[in-house]
Each structure stands twice: as structure tokens, then as C-alpha cells.
Amino acid sequence: MLQFLLRERKTAIDGLKGFKKQPLTPKLFGVMAEYTTKSKLAHLNPWRKTGSPTAGFPIEFLLAFDIFPIHPEAYACYAGSAGVTRRPIEEAESQGYSRDLCSYMKTSIGATDMGWPCDFGGVPQPDFYVSANAVCDTHIKWFENEARRHGVPYFGLDIPSHVAGRGDDQDLEREIDYVVAQFFDLIAFLEKQSGKKFSEEKFMRVIGKSQEACALYHEILAYRRCLPAGQYFEFQRLFMLPVAVMWNLDGCIAYYRRVLAELRRRYGDTPPTDLGSREKYRLMWEGITIWYKVDLYYWLAEKGARFVYEQYTDSFGIRRRRTTTFPETLRQIASEIITLPYTLNLEKRIAWMEQKIDEYDIDGVVLHANLSCRPAAAAQQDVKNAIQKSKGIPVLILSADMDDPRSYSDEQVRTRCESFIEMMEARKG
Amino acid sequence: MKTFAYFDSGHEFPEEIVMAAGFDPCKILGDVEIGTGPADEYLHNYFCPFARACFTEALSRAGEWAGIGFAHGCDATNRHYDVWRAHIDKPFFWVNTPMKIDATARKFHLRELENFRAGLEREYGIEISDEKLAEAIRLSNRIKNGLKRLAALRAEHDINNLEYLELMNRALTGPRQELPEELERKLDEWQQRPPFPRALEAVLLTGSDVTSPEWMEALEEAGLRVVRDDLSLGERYFRAAIPEDIPPLKALVEYYGAYPQPATRVPSDRRLQYLETAAWENDIRLVISQNLKFCEPYAIDAVWTTGVLKNKGLKIIHLEREYTPTLDQQVITRLETFKEMALQ
Ligand code: SF4
Ligand code: SF4
């Protein structure tokens, strides 16, 4: 870190300014710093292995072996918030990675190769990589590639696509069987990497904690239904970090309990509560956030437009149901990965969004047409048409990129948002 | 015979089950000459243009087809299925081809193929017996064998790049019953061709599937003759035979693990091994690697693959190509320069 600060003074200063712009509470800042500090120090403990998972991967399996999760996407989000992704992305492109590829991947590869610390996107070398194709191809290709580049083992979890029209009985059961069978392959892989035997009891203890953390997370999310909401997207996107990465489940539970207690004090025990000061425009966001442009959310807030629900942040509270037995838990986890809200098939995605529009009292929806995350941007036109028709609210497709500032035009985005706000205003009459 | 069309990102779709159901399978290949406007109404223009061309074709031609099948492959197949289904009024079928080829994946694959067979039987009120499947597999193997023998002639005779693409195009989109005889006739003809032109350099072609002529023409113009490849409209389709001595659906599962693997599958080392072996078998010095714009699996894989092949002493160029019907003079110049430099 010190070397980085000396070598990359300007980047470090820019990054700190970027972090300062985030709506971080001292506690959340501490939580974020805890993760990067632990990530940097993880390799100092020779008895504790480290493994790199992708988003959507069931990290609890790693935790059951005391393996520390080194999460490249999380670091790429840090770098995005710091506003320092341009150079790592260009570094990766100079190595041959195309301009059109995922900017998380390029941030991560570039920052790592330039020796940047994880707060700025670099990845401390893990002992192995694991990934799942639940969300995209890139997760598989990227992590397999990284494993080869660094000469460490790789395990891929193949998640079938539960496309529209597939039944929720036999088809889903068959898909679940497959994923569960792979969990046993994964366990064998982790036993080999860690040199430890798998313990069902320990795994169930970890799962119990992750289910509790997720339950708290969802309880907190529910306070965003309040008028006004308990939290907004610009905060939520960072607030989800502990439950998304799970590096310290006890710490995560303690932190979320505290936040929930504060919300209860403010709103009472059962959201939603109409406190009489509803936001002018309550918005839903679909897709990954624009990490380097927290200003956009502040600018919209000045106009009274606040994001109160995102499928993206909702998805990270991945454990949605308590389970008691080991076999039941494995099936539940498999089902949760296959039917993640973020990757629901078109029919279910529309139904999910319609339900959330009602629950969160939404006035307009923004769909992020993310230039380097194609899977998340599929079918947006259909979603837009369906929601406009069924709910009669405006839907804006906004073109940008989650981590690559070169694809962002402030002027264009603001012009489009202004017309979108006008449409919401006109609808209110 | 009615046509059953399918869209896959490589060669994942089980054509033989469709043949046993009494249909002619037809791989949807899009048409580079026709704009993707109709598909772009529903899909952003930064999705793979080949996939958008396929959707465009389906929007206009679906009336001619009995049904449409998809196989799990890349993000385009996996995410566009729902969109096709929402806008085309036809029976749709989804086959979750696994990304891996280990024992766990093979078990699931078998169940998926059984499900596909049952789905066709239900939809069309037919029975797809094991005998019919075995018959379809035998026909498929005869076709693969014919294509393999024809493809081998590329290194010995003057068979240009475009002819090879047209042959593959015919094999994957036209009626299958008469194809073995057609291939025999073609074999007689190709065997009479003049020897491999000395002015041309033999190359190995890899990357995203080449489905339209201009890229093959560009290579030809640059003096590069494709004698080996690992493409789906190429060796991936015919290199391996489907086992005939085990139950038919099991045979298909084995087959999918035996052919040259696409970049959408892991481990990718098998893909690399195939390329190395192909280059070695034909004493090839030059490798052309390319990816279609927005094609992630091959774009990501290329960085590693080209590096390894270079280290093995092969001369390799990687290019990102557009989906366009016009010959790009700049690309031809780059290929010519590559050839010149590589052969110095
Ligand atoms: S941003 Fe999109 S493409 Fe990149 S890893 Fe995440 S889901 Fe995949
Ligand atoms: S060209 Fe690439 S992105 Fe397009 S369908 Fe094929 S594998 Fe998928």
C-alpha cells in the first residue's frame, strides 16, 4: 500500500476524493476498510487458505473450510467508487482484452497487473478460483483465465438456465439435482485445496449465519418501502457489501442488527409507515449501479427523484429461506442460485418487477443498458413495454457502463433523465 | 419433410433427436446481407451481431419451421431465448447443454436429452423410439464421415475457403437424407482438383464461428488457405463420430464430450489441445484467431490461447471482426502483412 501511495500519488488522492464522495457512515466506512485490510493480510496466515469466488457463487462452502473470500468484483466496485478504473481498464486492453468486454474484469486484471491494492481494484493472489455461470459467461471465462495466468486451481459451477416456459416442478427439480451433485464435486475440490475434511455441522452453522444475515438484510430493505424510504441506492450499493462477500458473517450480523434497530426506532416495527413526507419521485433501478457516478444519484435527489428499490441489491441477500437439514439446505441453495431475482427469466422478471412496483410505490423505472454487461441488458425493451403497459409508469433505458467512465456522457444522461422526470411529473398531473 | 430450426452458440444442439422425430434440422445462420433492424427492435445493438441476425431470420422465416430449439451455450443463447419466445409464435424447446463434460454433467445432460425427446413427442404426438434414434445417428455419422474426408482434401487440393464454408452451410441447413450421396459426388469432384496452390499458405482458423463468406474471402485474398479449423461450421461438427454401440441418447452425451470443444465450455485446455494437435498434424505454421465483435467467450479466451500457441512456436494473429457483407481491405492488408512477416 505504501509503495502504491508513493508510486501512484495522484491516483491515490483521486481515489480518496472518490471514496469521500460516497454517502458512507463511519460504521460502513469501517466495514469496507475491514474487508480490504483483511484481504491484504490474508496471505500472512499460512494456515488459512484464500479462494476467489464470483458474485452468485455460494461462498458458504468456502467459509465451511475457513477459506477467506478474495472477491475480485468487490474490489472492482471499490475502484469504481474511487473513480480510478480508467487506467486499469486501459492496461487490460493493452494486453488484448477487447473494449467490449466486462469492465469489472478489465479493472481487476489491469489493477492486479499494475500492482494496485485491493481498495483500488487489485486482487491479492488467492490460492484458487471458483466461479459459476449463473449470471454470465464472463464469470467462467474470466476466473478460469485468471487461474491459468496465476497457475492455481479452478473450479466451475455450471448453473442451468431456467428459461421462460420451463416448469417449476420437474424441470426445476432436474436442474436442482444437477447443481446439488456439483456441490459434492465442489466439496471434494475444497477438501483438496484446504487439506481439511468437510463437516456438515460446520457448514450448517455457517448457513445458519448467512441465512440470518440475509434475513436481516431483507428486513432492512423492507424499510425502503417507507415514505420516505429508510435508505437509498447510493448507500445501499455499498451497504450490501458484507452480505455479498460474507468475509465476516458475525460482524455482518452485528452491523445489520444495529442498522435495523435504528430503523425500527425511526419507523416502528413494521414497515411501511407513511411519515407524510413521501419522496417526489420514487424510482426503481434495474441493473448494476454506475459506480463512478454517485453524482448522478445526488443530482437526481436534488430533483426529488430517489431510487428505493433495485433487483440488483435485493439479489445479494441470496439466502431467502431458513432450512434445517443438510439435504434440504443444498437443494434450497441450488434453487436460490438458479432463480436469483437478478437472472429471472423474462416472464418471471416482469412479474417480479410489477410486484415490487406496487410494494415500493414506484413512480418510474430506470433500466441500465450496461454496455459491458450484456446478459443483464437483455430483454430490456420487452421489460419496458410490459411495465409501461401494465403499470402505466415511465420506463427509461439508460445507456452507460458500471465501471468504465469512458462510456458515460454526463450531458446525455442528464438530458434523458430530465425528460424522464418530466414524464413522471406529467403523469402526476 | 418439415424443417425444425435451431439456434446454438456452437454445436450443442442434438440434431439427431430432431431427425428421429421426422424433421430436417436446420441450424439458423442469419444472413449478413440483411440488416438486423427487426431484431434490434428488441435487443440492444451491442449484442453479438450474429445472434441478432439469427433472430432477424427467425422473425421472418419461422412460418416455414415446425418448431425452434435452443441449446444452452453463450450469453446470447441463454438470454435471448425468452425474447425469441415472446415474439415468435411457434413451439419452443430448450436443451440445457452443460458447460462441463465430467461425469456429473453427463448425467444431467442425459436427463435433458430425455426431456427434449419427451417434449417433442408430446408436442407433435409422435414416438421417438431408440431404433429411430439409432437410425438418425447412423445417418449423421455417414454425413460426418463424408465431411471429414472432404475437409481432409483442403490440404492436398485446390479447394478454396469459400467452397468449404458453402459445403458446411449446406450440411447444416439442408435436407439430410440425400446428403451422404451428395457428399460422395463432391468427393469425386474435389479429388480431381489441381494440387494445393504453392502461392498460398496453409493456416489453422479458430475463434467465433464464421458463418458468412466475406471473412473466408478475405483470407483467400490475403493468400491464406484454411486447411484446419475448430469451428462449428467446420471440424467441430464432423471430427468425432457418435458411438453406435451404446444406447442412442447416451451416445449423444459421449459425443458432446468428444468433439473439438468451444470456448463456452470448461476446461478450456481441451480446446487448446485440439488446436495444437491440428497444427502439428498438418505441419501448419500460421494460426488465424478471430472473434466476432461482442462475442465474449472467444474474445476472452483469445488472450490466453494466442499466448500459449505463440509460445509453442506458432505464428498467430488475433483480429476482432465486424459482421458485414463487404470485404474489408484493411483486414486483408493486415492479414497479408502478417503472412509476410510470419514467413520471413
Ligand atoms: S458485470 Fe456483467 S458481465 Fe461482468 S461479471 Fe458481472 S454479470 Fe458478468
Ligand atoms: S458469435 Fe459468440 S456471442 Fe455470438 S452466438 Fe456465437 S458464441 Fe455466442
PDB file of C-alpha atoms and ligand atoms in Angstrom, chain A residues 137, chain B residues 7-10 48-51 73-77 208-209 264 292-298 321, ligand 2:
ATOM      1  CA  ASP A 137     -20.264 -16.319 -19.417  1.00  0.00           C
TER       2      ASP A 137
ATOM      3  CA  PHE B   7     -30.068 -21.703 -32.614  1.00  0.00           C
ATOM      4  CA  ASP B   8     -26.968 -22.631 -30.685  1.00  0.00           C
ATOM      5  CA  SER B   9     -23.664 -20.946 -29.993  1.00  0.00           C
ATOM      6  CA  GLY B  10     -21.561 -23.814 -31.309  1.00  0.00           C
ATOM      7  CA  CYS B  48     -23.438 -10.268 -30.804  1.00  0.00           C
ATOM      8  CA  PRO B  49     -24.495  -9.331 -34.366  1.00  0.00           C
ATOM      9  CA  PHE B  50     -24.609 -12.953 -35.462  1.00  0.00           C
ATOM     10  CA  ALA B  51     -27.188 -13.685 -32.768  1.00  0.00           C
ATOM     11  CA  GLY B  73     -24.234 -22.126 -24.720  1.00  0.00           C
ATOM     12  CA  CYS B  74     -23.192 -18.491 -24.512  1.00  0.00           C
ATOM     13  CA  ASP B  75     -24.990 -15.476 -23.038  1.00  0.00           C
ATOM     14  CA  ALA B  76     -26.704 -14.922 -26.402  1.00  0.00           C
ATOM     15  CA  THR B  77     -28.459 -18.289 -26.425  1.00  0.00           C
ATOM     16  CA  SER B 208     -16.003 -17.338 -33.168  1.00  0.00           C
ATOM     17  CA  ASP B 209     -17.912 -19.303 -35.757  1.00  0.00           C
ATOM     18  CA  THR B 264     -18.140 -21.653 -23.893  1.00  0.00           C
ATOM     19  CA  LEU B 292     -16.785 -11.536 -33.837  1.00  0.00           C
ATOM     20  CA  LYS B 293     -17.416  -8.145 -32.258  1.00  0.00           C
ATOM     21  CA  PHE B 294     -19.228  -8.540 -28.913  1.00  0.00           C
ATOM     22  CA  CYS B 295     -18.534 -12.284 -28.776  1.00  0.00           C
ATOM     23  CA  GLU B 296     -17.254 -12.583 -25.222  1.00  0.00           C
ATOM     24  CA  PRO B 297     -16.294 -16.261 -24.889  1.00  0.00           C
ATOM     25  CA  TYR B 298     -13.849 -16.152 -27.781  1.00  0.00           C
ATOM     26  CA  ARG B 321     -14.090  -8.804 -36.922  1.00  0.00           C
TER      27      ARG B 321
HETATM   28  S1  SF4 C   2     -20.631 -15.490 -32.010  1.00  0.00           S
HETATM   29 FE1  SF4 C   2     -20.106 -15.653 -29.832  1.00  0.00          FE
HETATM   30  S2  SF4 C   2     -21.646 -14.435 -28.751  1.00  0.00           S
HETATM   31 FE2  SF4 C   2     -22.407 -14.820 -30.840  1.00  0.00          FE
HETATM   32  S3  SF4 C   2     -23.664 -16.661 -30.643  1.00  0.00           S
HETATM   33 FE3  SF4 C   2     -21.599 -17.334 -31.190  1.00  0.00          FE
HETATM   34  S4  SF4 C   2     -20.534 -17.769 -29.234  1.00  0.00           S
HETATM   35 FE4  SF4 C   2     -22.376 -16.554 -28.801  1.00  0.00          FE
END
